[in-house]
Amino acid sequence: MLHIAIIGSGPAGYYTAEAAQKQWGDAVQVDIFDRLPVPYGLIRTGVAPDHQSIKGVSRRYEAVALSDNVRFIGNVTIGEDIEIAELRELYDAVVLATGAPHDKLLGLPGEHLANVYGSAAFVGWYNGHPQFADLDPDLSGAGAVVIGNGNVALDVARILAKTRAEFAGSDIVAHALDRLDQSRLTRITLLGRRGPHQIAMTPKELGELGHLTRAYTRVDAADLPDLSEDAALDPGQRKSVTHLRNFAATPPSDKPLDLEFDFFAAPKAIIAGEDGKVAAVEVERTRLDDGRAVGTGEIYRIPASLVVACIGYQTSPIPGVPFDESGGRFANDEGRILPGLYCVGWARRGPSGTIGTNRPDGFGVIEKIAADISASGKLGGAGFDKLAAARKLAVVEFHEWQKIEEAETKRARHDAPREKFVSLGEMIAAAGKI
Ligand code: NAP
């Protein structure tokens, strides 16, 4: 029997488990570890709560999780409850599918001021990640600046703009829904350091900004390149840019919230007000030089009482595992860190691509493992169970997660699929562990 430990139960983890089953059939046993008592990683805590159809992919992971040779081992933190070196003793291969849970820093003065957040924290807050459930962002001011022109910035801006009624059918957690419902924002600025042709927003999601109840989406037509230049874009990007053109052509409305794109605008500093909280973002106008943003020297300030930087993520280093600082991921050769130790998904390639990108990634890493190793009589999960018992770890297995899921479904608002538990204690209790 070949024993594989996968660390992280998000898409990268489950696609890797699926690939292992395809490769070795019944001759492999896969244990999927997660620091949370709940599975599915960013499907639960990253994908926007109002994008429920995307979350449906978790049913595919569930089918893998329910098969005989795959086990979910939740509520176990690698590096705290058990070391990587110990896992490597027990399993033939260890695959790090730990994602990229930390915000990249802007590296600007003022970025640690109150009410300035990275997107991992802010998205984690409205999605009920236990680490960020207590974030308590202040939405009582008039202006918010969302830094970045990627899909996460788009998610954050849309969530900030929606009314309570527009969250019907979503699984946004109650604390965030209540806070958003009392928001006094009248302006959300999406700051892009480059131009409309350089956005990294998918057309379907960008198009949603045109249908918001209380927000008018504003694009300055002067920022748009000549229409003829759209021909050089790939079809998806052309569609996205067409949305921007439509927003620019829409006459101003009397909706109470302006959602404006400020292109060619690079943040330079976050400015504090007298109360020590964020009061503005200082910005430098840019121009494109061979595709890169270059400062023009024109500086201005955008008043803001809330700033969310959506500029990408990085993987958490693990002591003893080679790390690529500049890429914010584990140092690896197409998924191989060392023979016996691998990485996959965002932990391998950095925070790019969609959920589906992780499938070929999972199959790729299993090919590497198949080339490197064969069963060697290691103890695998039986060895872990002994160690967990000796350390009195409160491991949450898949059937216990199913109890959590059932309890979350039961306590859902009438128009929601679930009301997530947002603390580890509540999750463990719902799992029947205490
Ligand atoms: P992203 O797509 O890499 O976008 C990051 C944005 O931040 C870019 O506009 C980038 O500008 C900007 N940026 C980076 N550093 C900056 C700085 N120092 N100052 C100002 N701007 C800066 O990352 P993401 O939005 O976090 O998304 C991560 C991945 O998840 C992407 O692959 C995304 O498509 C995916 N995702 C998909 C969905 C969906 O399909 N619905 C939803 C959420 C996330 P430059 O381009 O100039 O570098």
Short mmCIF file of C-alpha atoms and ligand atoms in Angstrom, two decimals:
data_model
loop_
_atom_site.label_atom_id
_atom_site.label_comp_id
_atom_site.label_asym_id
_atom_site.label_seq_id
_atom_site.Cartn_x
_atom_site.Cartn_y
_atom_site.Cartn_z
CA MET A 1 0.00 0.00 0.00
CA LEU A 2 1.25 3.50 -0.90
CA HIS A 3 0.54 6.13 1.77
CA ILE A 4 0.10 9.77 0.74
CA ALA A 5 -0.52 12.73 3.05
CA ILE A 6 -2.02 15.84 1.48
CA ILE A 7 -1.88 19.01 3.56
CA GLY A 8 -4.84 21.24 2.73
CA SER A 9 -8.37 20.23 1.74
CA GLY A 10 -9.08 22.90 -0.88
CA PRO A 11 -9.42 22.25 -4.62
CA ALA A 12 -5.70 21.50 -5.07
CA GLY A 13 -5.83 18.92 -2.26
CA TYR A 14 -8.93 17.11 -3.49
CA TYR A 15 -7.91 17.08 -7.16
CA THR A 16 -4.59 15.55 -6.07
CA ALA A 17 -6.44 12.86 -4.08
CA GLU A 18 -8.63 12.16 -7.13
CA ALA A 19 -5.53 11.86 -9.32
CA ALA A 20 -3.93 9.45 -6.81
CA GLN A 21 -7.02 7.25 -6.96
CA LYS A 22 -6.87 7.23 -10.77
CA GLN A 23 -3.15 6.37 -10.70
CA TRP A 24 -3.09 3.62 -8.07
CA GLY A 25 -6.72 2.56 -7.53
CA ASP A 26 -7.07 0.58 -4.28
CA ALA A 27 -3.31 0.39 -3.83
CA VAL A 28 -3.14 3.90 -2.34
CA GLN A 29 -4.39 5.37 0.91
CA VAL A 30 -4.71 9.15 1.03
CA ASP A 31 -5.04 11.21 4.20
CA ILE A 32 -6.06 14.85 3.65
CA PHE A 33 -5.17 17.12 6.56
CA ASP A 34 -6.63 20.54 7.29
CA ARG A 35 -6.00 22.99 10.12
CA LEU A 36 -9.75 23.78 10.15
CA PRO A 37 -12.38 21.24 11.24
CA VAL A 38 -14.15 21.91 7.90
CA PRO A 39 -13.00 20.96 4.39
CA TYR A 40 -12.78 22.63 0.96
CA GLY A 41 -10.46 25.59 1.66
CA LEU A 42 -11.22 28.57 -0.55
CA ILE A 43 -14.45 27.01 -1.82
CA ARG A 44 -15.81 27.70 1.66
CA THR A 45 -13.78 30.75 2.70
CA GLY A 46 -12.66 32.40 -0.54
CA VAL A 47 -15.30 32.03 -3.27
CA ALA A 48 -17.76 34.90 -2.90
CA PRO A 49 -20.86 34.01 -0.85
CA ASP A 50 -23.14 35.28 -3.63
CA HIS A 51 -21.52 32.89 -6.15
CA GLN A 52 -23.15 29.69 -4.90
CA SER A 53 -23.03 27.88 -8.25
CA ILE A 54 -19.21 27.97 -8.15
CA LYS A 55 -19.30 26.38 -4.68
CA GLY A 56 -21.21 23.42 -6.18
CA VAL A 57 -17.84 21.90 -7.18
CA SER A 58 -17.46 20.78 -3.54
CA ARG A 59 -19.91 17.94 -4.31
CA ARG A 60 -17.22 16.47 -6.55
CA TYR A 61 -14.69 16.67 -3.70
CA GLU A 62 -17.24 15.11 -1.38
CA ALA A 63 -17.48 12.08 -3.65
CA VAL A 64 -13.70 11.68 -3.38
CA ALA A 65 -13.82 12.21 0.38
CA LEU A 66 -16.44 9.51 0.81
CA SER A 67 -14.44 6.83 -1.00
CA ASP A 68 -12.80 4.11 1.10
CA ASN A 69 -9.19 5.04 0.50
CA VAL A 70 -9.44 8.79 1.18
CA ARG A 71 -9.71 10.19 4.70
CA PHE A 72 -10.27 13.78 5.93
CA ILE A 73 -8.27 14.65 9.04
CA GLY A 74 -9.46 18.10 10.14
CA ASN A 75 -8.46 20.33 13.05
CA VAL A 76 -4.80 19.32 12.77
CA THR A 77 -2.18 22.00 12.19
CA ILE A 78 1.05 20.90 10.57
CA GLY A 79 3.98 22.50 12.35
CA GLU A 80 2.03 22.66 15.64
CA ASP A 81 0.23 19.35 16.18
CA ILE A 82 2.62 17.36 14.01
CA GLU A 83 5.80 18.27 12.17
CA ILE A 84 6.44 17.83 8.47
CA ALA A 85 9.43 15.59 9.33
CA GLU A 86 7.11 13.29 11.31
CA LEU A 87 4.65 13.08 8.42
CA ARG A 88 7.51 12.23 6.07
CA GLU A 89 8.47 9.35 8.37
CA LEU A 90 4.91 8.02 8.25
CA TYR A 91 3.91 8.58 4.61
CA ASP A 92 5.60 7.68 1.31
CA ALA A 93 4.79 11.12 -0.07
CA VAL A 94 3.67 14.40 1.52
CA VAL A 95 1.97 16.95 -0.75
CA LEU A 96 1.61 20.56 0.41
CA ALA A 97 -1.70 21.92 -0.89
CA THR A 98 -1.73 24.73 1.62
CA GLY A 99 -2.72 27.49 -0.81
CA ALA A 100 -1.62 31.07 -0.28
CA PRO A 101 -3.48 32.26 2.80
CA HIS A 102 -1.46 35.42 3.54
CA ASP A 103 -1.88 38.84 2.01
CA LYS A 104 0.95 40.29 0.01
CA LEU A 105 1.92 43.59 1.56
CA LEU A 106 1.70 46.88 -0.30
CA GLY A 107 4.98 48.00 1.25
CA LEU A 108 3.58 51.52 1.67
CA PRO A 109 3.55 53.91 4.61
CA GLY A 110 0.32 53.66 6.58
CA GLU A 111 -0.69 50.19 5.47
CA HIS A 112 -1.06 49.05 9.09
CA LEU A 113 -3.50 51.83 10.03
CA ALA A 114 -6.88 50.91 11.50
CA ASN A 115 -9.48 49.92 8.88
CA VAL A 116 -6.87 49.03 6.25
CA TYR A 117 -7.11 45.34 5.37
CA GLY A 118 -5.69 42.83 2.96
CA SER A 119 -8.18 40.81 0.95
CA ALA A 120 -7.40 37.51 2.74
CA ALA A 121 -8.58 39.13 5.96
CA PHE A 122 -11.53 41.02 4.48
CA VAL A 123 -12.81 38.12 2.35
CA GLY A 124 -12.21 35.80 5.33
CA TRP A 125 -14.36 38.13 7.45
CA TYR A 126 -17.43 38.07 5.19
CA ASN A 127 -16.96 34.36 4.51
CA GLY A 128 -16.73 33.41 8.20
CA HIS A 129 -13.12 32.18 8.34
CA PRO A 130 -12.45 31.65 12.09
CA GLN A 131 -9.15 33.53 11.81
CA PHE A 132 -10.88 36.69 10.56
CA ALA A 133 -14.42 36.49 11.97
CA ASP A 134 -13.59 39.17 14.57
CA LEU A 135 -12.17 41.68 12.06
CA ASP A 136 -14.95 44.18 12.79
CA PRO A 137 -14.39 46.56 9.85
CA ASP A 138 -15.86 50.04 10.24
CA LEU A 139 -18.22 50.80 7.34
CA SER A 140 -19.60 53.99 8.82
CA GLY A 141 -17.56 56.35 6.62
CA ALA A 142 -18.37 57.59 3.12
CA GLY A 143 -15.47 56.32 1.04
CA ALA A 144 -13.77 52.98 0.44
CA VAL A 145 -10.74 52.33 -1.76
CA VAL A 146 -10.27 48.81 -3.11
CA ILE A 147 -6.72 48.43 -4.44
CA GLY A 148 -6.19 46.09 -7.41
CA ASN A 149 -7.97 45.22 -10.63
CA GLY A 150 -8.26 41.45 -10.24
CA ASN A 151 -11.24 39.20 -9.55
CA VAL A 152 -10.78 39.51 -5.79
CA ALA A 153 -11.01 43.32 -5.97
CA LEU A 154 -14.17 42.83 -8.03
CA ASP A 155 -15.62 40.48 -5.39
CA VAL A 156 -14.83 42.89 -2.56
CA ALA A 157 -16.28 45.91 -4.37
CA ARG A 158 -19.47 44.02 -5.28
CA ILE A 159 -19.96 42.67 -1.75
CA LEU A 160 -19.50 46.19 -0.34
CA ALA A 161 -22.05 47.53 -2.82
CA LYS A 162 -24.86 45.00 -2.42
CA THR A 163 -28.07 45.52 -0.48
CA ARG A 164 -29.38 42.96 2.03
CA ALA A 165 -31.96 41.78 -0.51
CA GLU A 166 -29.20 41.13 -3.06
CA PHE A 167 -27.64 38.60 -0.68
CA ALA A 168 -30.71 36.33 -0.87
CA GLY A 169 -29.56 32.81 -1.68
CA SER A 170 -25.99 33.53 -0.57
CA ASP A 171 -24.21 32.09 2.46
CA ILE A 172 -22.73 35.37 3.63
CA VAL A 173 -22.32 35.07 7.40
CA ALA A 174 -24.77 36.96 9.63
CA HIS A 175 -22.15 39.26 11.22
CA ALA A 176 -21.07 40.52 7.79
CA LEU A 177 -24.61 40.84 6.42
CA ASP A 178 -25.65 42.95 9.40
CA ARG A 179 -22.59 45.18 9.16
CA LEU A 180 -22.96 45.64 5.38
CA ASP A 181 -26.63 46.43 5.85
CA GLN A 182 -25.65 49.40 8.02
CA SER A 183 -22.89 50.58 5.68
CA ARG A 184 -22.88 54.32 4.99
CA LEU A 185 -20.56 54.09 1.99
CA THR A 186 -21.45 56.39 -0.88
CA ARG A 187 -18.31 55.82 -2.95
CA ILE A 188 -16.18 52.79 -3.68
CA THR A 189 -13.07 53.42 -5.78
CA LEU A 190 -11.42 50.52 -7.58
CA LEU A 191 -7.81 51.53 -7.97
CA GLY A 192 -5.91 50.08 -10.95
CA ARG A 193 -2.25 50.95 -11.38
CA ARG A 194 -2.54 50.12 -15.08
CA GLY A 195 -5.36 50.58 -17.60
CA PRO A 196 -8.59 49.00 -18.83
CA HIS A 197 -6.75 46.57 -21.13
CA GLN A 198 -4.69 45.29 -18.19
CA ILE A 199 -7.53 44.34 -15.83
CA ALA A 200 -7.58 40.73 -14.59
CA MET A 201 -11.36 40.48 -14.21
CA THR A 202 -13.47 37.78 -15.81
CA PRO A 203 -16.34 39.06 -17.97
CA LYS A 204 -19.23 37.32 -16.21
CA GLU A 205 -18.22 38.73 -12.83
CA LEU A 206 -17.46 42.19 -14.21
CA GLY A 207 -20.85 42.30 -15.94
CA GLU A 208 -22.56 41.85 -12.56
CA LEU A 209 -21.51 45.40 -11.63
CA GLY A 210 -24.00 46.65 -14.21
CA HIS A 211 -26.95 45.16 -12.30
CA LEU A 212 -26.43 46.36 -8.74
CA THR A 213 -29.49 47.82 -7.05
CA ARG A 214 -27.98 50.82 -5.33
CA ALA A 215 -24.63 51.29 -7.10
CA TYR A 216 -23.84 53.13 -10.31
CA THR A 217 -20.65 51.84 -11.94
CA ARG A 218 -18.59 54.69 -13.31
CA VAL A 219 -15.81 54.41 -15.90
CA ASP A 220 -14.19 57.50 -17.41
CA ALA A 221 -14.38 57.14 -21.21
CA ALA A 222 -11.11 59.07 -21.49
CA ASP A 223 -9.28 56.13 -19.85
CA LEU A 224 -10.37 53.68 -22.56
CA PRO A 225 -7.99 52.94 -25.44
CA ASP A 226 -9.25 53.44 -28.97
CA LEU A 227 -11.90 50.81 -29.79
CA SER A 228 -9.74 49.45 -32.63
CA GLU A 229 -7.15 48.33 -30.05
CA ASP A 230 -9.61 45.84 -28.51
CA ALA A 231 -9.13 43.59 -31.56
CA ALA A 232 -5.71 42.54 -30.24
CA LEU A 233 -7.19 41.25 -26.96
CA ASP A 234 -8.07 37.63 -26.38
CA PRO A 235 -11.84 37.05 -26.57
CA GLY A 236 -12.43 36.88 -22.80
CA GLN A 237 -10.51 40.07 -22.13
CA ARG A 238 -12.31 41.78 -25.03
CA LYS A 239 -15.63 40.91 -23.37
CA SER A 240 -14.43 42.35 -20.06
CA VAL A 241 -13.27 45.55 -21.73
CA THR A 242 -16.62 45.77 -23.54
CA HIS A 243 -18.29 45.82 -20.12
CA LEU A 244 -16.06 48.76 -19.16
CA ARG A 245 -17.04 50.52 -22.41
CA ASN A 246 -20.71 49.94 -21.58
CA PHE A 247 -20.25 51.35 -18.09
CA ALA A 248 -18.55 54.42 -19.58
CA ALA A 249 -21.49 54.89 -21.96
CA THR A 250 -24.17 54.55 -19.27
CA PRO A 251 -25.60 57.95 -18.31
CA PRO A 252 -25.04 58.92 -14.64
CA SER A 253 -27.87 57.83 -12.36
CA ASP A 254 -29.16 59.06 -9.02
CA LYS A 255 -28.25 55.80 -7.29
CA PRO A 256 -26.82 56.50 -3.82
CA LEU A 257 -23.52 54.65 -4.28
CA ASP A 258 -20.81 55.41 -6.84
CA LEU A 259 -18.60 52.48 -7.79
CA GLU A 260 -15.84 54.10 -9.77
CA PHE A 261 -12.86 52.72 -11.63
CA ASP A 262 -9.79 54.89 -11.20
CA PHE A 263 -7.31 53.62 -13.78
CA PHE A 264 -3.64 54.60 -14.16
CA ALA A 265 -3.55 55.20 -10.41
CA ALA A 266 -0.83 53.68 -8.20
CA PRO A 267 -1.16 53.89 -4.40
CA LYS A 268 1.77 55.69 -2.77
CA ALA A 269 0.75 55.98 0.91
CA ILE A 270 -2.18 55.42 3.25
CA ILE A 271 -2.85 58.65 5.12
CA ALA A 272 -4.07 58.83 8.74
CA GLY A 273 -6.69 61.26 9.99
CA GLU A 274 -6.61 62.98 13.37
CA ASP A 275 -8.18 59.93 15.03
CA GLY A 276 -5.29 57.77 13.79
CA LYS A 277 -7.57 55.82 11.45
CA VAL A 278 -7.22 55.81 7.70
CA ALA A 279 -8.49 59.03 6.11
CA ALA A 280 -7.20 58.91 2.53
CA VAL A 281 -5.10 57.09 -0.02
CA GLU A 282 -2.35 59.05 -1.71
CA VAL A 283 -2.10 58.10 -5.33
CA GLU A 284 0.23 58.83 -8.22
CA ARG A 285 -1.14 59.05 -11.73
CA THR A 286 0.66 56.59 -14.03
CA ARG A 287 1.10 55.99 -17.71
CA LEU A 288 1.93 52.77 -19.50
CA ASP A 289 5.46 52.21 -20.72
CA ASP A 290 5.82 48.90 -22.55
CA GLY A 291 2.96 47.50 -20.46
CA ARG A 292 4.39 48.68 -17.14
CA ALA A 293 2.93 51.40 -14.91
CA VAL A 294 5.28 54.38 -14.66
CA GLY A 295 4.61 57.31 -12.32
CA THR A 296 3.92 60.71 -13.91
CA GLY A 297 4.62 62.76 -10.76
CA GLU A 298 0.98 63.85 -10.52
CA ILE A 299 -0.10 63.11 -6.93
CA TYR A 300 -3.61 63.32 -5.48
CA ARG A 301 -5.59 62.00 -2.52
CA ILE A 302 -8.77 59.94 -2.42
CA PRO A 303 -10.65 60.33 0.88
CA ALA A 304 -11.24 56.88 2.36
CA SER A 305 -12.27 55.49 5.73
CA LEU A 306 -11.83 51.90 4.54
CA VAL A 307 -9.07 50.43 2.37
CA VAL A 308 -8.94 46.85 1.15
CA ALA A 309 -5.78 45.83 -0.73
CA CYS A 310 -6.58 43.03 -3.18
CA ILE A 311 -3.12 42.66 -4.68
CA GLY A 312 -2.52 38.92 -4.33
CA TYR A 313 -1.50 36.36 -1.75
CA GLN A 314 1.45 34.35 -0.55
CA THR A 315 1.98 30.88 0.88
CA SER A 316 2.97 30.46 4.55
CA PRO A 317 6.52 29.13 4.82
CA ILE A 318 6.98 25.89 6.80
CA PRO A 319 10.23 25.49 8.77
CA GLY A 320 12.58 23.16 6.92
CA VAL A 321 10.76 23.42 3.58
CA PRO A 322 12.65 25.42 0.88
CA PHE A 323 10.77 28.63 0.10
CA ASP A 324 10.84 30.95 -2.91
CA GLU A 325 10.51 34.38 -1.27
CA SER A 326 10.05 36.35 -4.50
CA GLY A 327 7.30 34.03 -5.77
CA GLY A 328 5.66 33.72 -2.31
CA ARG A 329 5.48 29.90 -2.68
CA PHE A 330 7.50 26.77 -1.98
CA ALA A 331 10.66 26.39 -4.05
CA ASN A 332 9.83 23.53 -6.40
CA ASP A 333 10.46 21.96 -9.77
CA GLU A 334 7.02 21.45 -11.32
CA GLY A 335 5.65 20.38 -7.94
CA ARG A 336 8.65 18.45 -6.64
CA ILE A 337 10.30 20.07 -3.62
CA LEU A 338 12.39 16.98 -2.76
CA PRO A 339 11.72 13.36 -3.61
CA GLY A 340 8.95 12.47 -1.14
CA LEU A 341 7.87 16.11 -0.60
CA TYR A 342 5.71 17.95 -3.15
CA CYS A 343 3.48 20.99 -3.54
CA VAL A 344 0.46 21.69 -5.68
CA GLY A 345 -1.99 24.51 -6.49
CA TRP A 346 -1.22 28.02 -5.23
CA ALA A 347 1.49 26.59 -2.93
CA ARG A 348 3.25 25.42 -6.11
CA ARG A 349 2.59 28.12 -8.68
CA GLY A 350 1.48 31.17 -6.69
CA PRO A 351 -2.01 32.69 -6.54
CA SER A 352 -3.18 32.47 -10.14
CA GLY A 353 -5.74 30.62 -12.20
CA THR A 354 -9.23 29.41 -11.51
CA ILE A 355 -10.48 26.46 -9.44
CA GLY A 356 -10.23 24.21 -12.50
CA THR A 357 -6.53 25.05 -12.99
CA ASN A 358 -5.86 22.90 -9.92
CA ARG A 359 -7.06 19.72 -11.61
CA PRO A 360 -4.17 19.36 -14.10
CA ASP A 361 -1.89 20.52 -11.29
CA GLY A 362 -3.04 17.60 -9.13
CA PHE A 363 -2.56 15.11 -11.95
CA GLY A 364 0.88 16.59 -12.69
CA VAL A 365 2.14 16.16 -9.15
CA ILE A 366 0.87 12.58 -8.98
CA GLU A 367 2.89 11.82 -12.13
CA LYS A 368 6.00 13.15 -10.37
CA ILE A 369 5.26 11.05 -7.28
CA ALA A 370 4.72 7.95 -9.40
CA ALA A 371 8.10 8.53 -11.04
CA ASP A 372 9.89 9.06 -7.70
CA ILE A 373 8.55 6.54 -5.24
CA SER A 374 6.87 3.23 -4.61
CA ALA A 375 5.33 1.63 -1.52
CA SER A 376 7.96 1.10 1.16
CA GLY A 377 6.06 -0.38 4.09
CA LYS A 378 5.54 2.93 5.91
CA LEU A 379 2.81 3.05 8.55
CA GLY A 380 0.70 5.81 6.94
CA GLY A 381 -2.59 6.71 8.66
CA ALA A 382 -2.29 3.97 11.30
CA GLY A 383 0.92 5.61 12.47
CA PHE A 384 -0.73 9.02 12.51
CA ASP A 385 -3.68 7.70 14.54
CA LYS A 386 -1.30 6.42 17.24
CA LEU A 387 0.46 9.74 17.38
CA ALA A 388 -2.84 11.67 17.47
CA ALA A 389 -4.07 9.52 20.36
CA ALA A 390 -0.84 10.03 22.29
CA ARG A 391 -1.07 13.81 21.74
CA LYS A 392 -4.82 13.87 22.45
CA LEU A 393 -5.56 15.68 19.19
CA ALA A 394 -9.26 16.44 18.63
CA VAL A 395 -9.22 15.20 15.02
CA VAL A 396 -12.39 15.95 13.03
CA GLU A 397 -13.09 13.25 10.43
CA PHE A 398 -15.36 13.55 7.41
CA HIS A 399 -18.47 12.09 9.07
CA GLU A 400 -18.00 14.65 11.85
CA TRP A 401 -17.72 17.47 9.29
CA GLN A 402 -21.02 16.17 7.91
CA LYS A 403 -22.56 16.81 11.34
CA ILE A 404 -21.23 20.38 11.21
CA GLU A 405 -22.67 20.77 7.72
CA GLU A 406 -26.04 19.47 8.83
CA ALA A 407 -26.12 21.87 11.79
CA GLU A 408 -25.14 24.81 9.55
CA THR A 409 -27.92 23.92 7.11
CA LYS A 410 -30.47 23.64 9.91
CA ARG A 411 -29.73 27.06 11.35
CA ALA A 412 -29.66 28.87 7.96
CA ARG A 413 -31.69 32.05 7.33
CA HIS A 414 -34.83 31.32 5.31
CA ASP A 415 -33.15 32.52 2.08
CA ALA A 416 -29.69 30.98 2.64
CA PRO A 417 -28.20 27.52 2.09
CA ARG A 418 -26.33 27.55 5.44
CA GLU A 419 -25.29 29.74 8.35
CA LYS A 420 -21.64 28.92 8.89
CA PHE A 421 -20.11 28.50 12.30
CA VAL A 422 -17.36 31.08 12.56
CA SER A 423 -15.38 29.85 15.55
CA LEU A 424 -13.39 26.67 16.01
CA GLY A 425 -15.21 26.02 19.31
CA GLU A 426 -18.64 26.09 17.65
CA MET A 427 -17.40 23.84 14.86
CA ILE A 428 -15.89 21.29 17.24
CA ALA A 429 -19.07 21.28 19.32
CA ALA A 430 -21.26 20.78 16.24
CA ALA A 431 -18.97 17.91 15.21
CA GLY A 432 -19.94 16.24 18.48
CA LYS A 433 -16.40 16.33 19.87
CA ILE A 434 -17.33 18.11 23.13
P1 NAP B 1 -4.69 39.07 -9.43
O1 NAP B 1 -5.60 38.54 -10.46
O2 NAP B 1 -3.26 38.75 -9.55
O3 NAP B 1 -4.89 40.64 -9.36
C1 NAP B 1 -4.09 41.43 -8.53
C2 NAP B 1 -4.29 42.89 -8.89
O4 NAP B 1 -3.53 43.66 -7.95
C3 NAP B 1 -3.78 43.28 -10.27
O5 NAP B 1 -4.66 44.23 -10.82
C4 NAP B 1 -2.42 43.91 -9.96
O6 NAP B 1 -2.03 44.89 -10.91
C5 NAP B 1 -2.72 44.60 -8.67
N1 NAP B 1 -1.53 44.86 -7.87
C6 NAP B 1 -0.58 43.98 -7.49
N2 NAP B 1 0.34 44.59 -6.73
C7 NAP B 1 -0.04 45.87 -6.63
C8 NAP B 1 0.50 47.01 -5.98
N3 NAP B 1 1.62 46.93 -5.26
N4 NAP B 1 -0.15 48.20 -6.08
C9 NAP B 1 -1.30 48.28 -6.80
N5 NAP B 1 -1.86 47.25 -7.45
C10 NAP B 1 -1.23 46.05 -7.35
O7 NAP B 1 -5.09 38.54 -7.96
P2 NAP B 1 -6.47 38.33 -7.21
O8 NAP B 1 -7.50 39.29 -7.65
O9 NAP B 1 -6.08 38.25 -5.79
O10 NAP B 1 -6.93 36.88 -7.69
C11 NAP B 1 -6.15 35.72 -7.40
C12 NAP B 1 -6.58 34.59 -8.33
O11 NAP B 1 -7.88 34.11 -7.93
C13 NAP B 1 -6.70 35.03 -9.78
O12 NAP B 1 -6.27 33.99 -10.60
C14 NAP B 1 -8.19 35.25 -9.92
O13 NAP B 1 -8.66 35.15 -11.24
C15 NAP B 1 -8.74 34.14 -9.04
N6 NAP B 1 -10.12 34.47 -8.65
C16 NAP B 1 -11.11 34.14 -9.51
C17 NAP B 1 -12.41 34.47 -9.21
C18 NAP B 1 -13.50 34.13 -10.18
O14 NAP B 1 -13.23 33.49 -11.19
N7 NAP B 1 -14.73 34.53 -9.95
C19 NAP B 1 -12.73 35.16 -8.04
C20 NAP B 1 -11.69 35.50 -7.18
C21 NAP B 1 -10.37 35.16 -7.50
P3 NAP B 1 -1.01 44.52 -12.11
O15 NAP B 1 -1.83 43.76 -13.10
O16 NAP B 1 -0.57 45.84 -12.59
O17 NAP B 1 0.09 43.69 -11.49
#
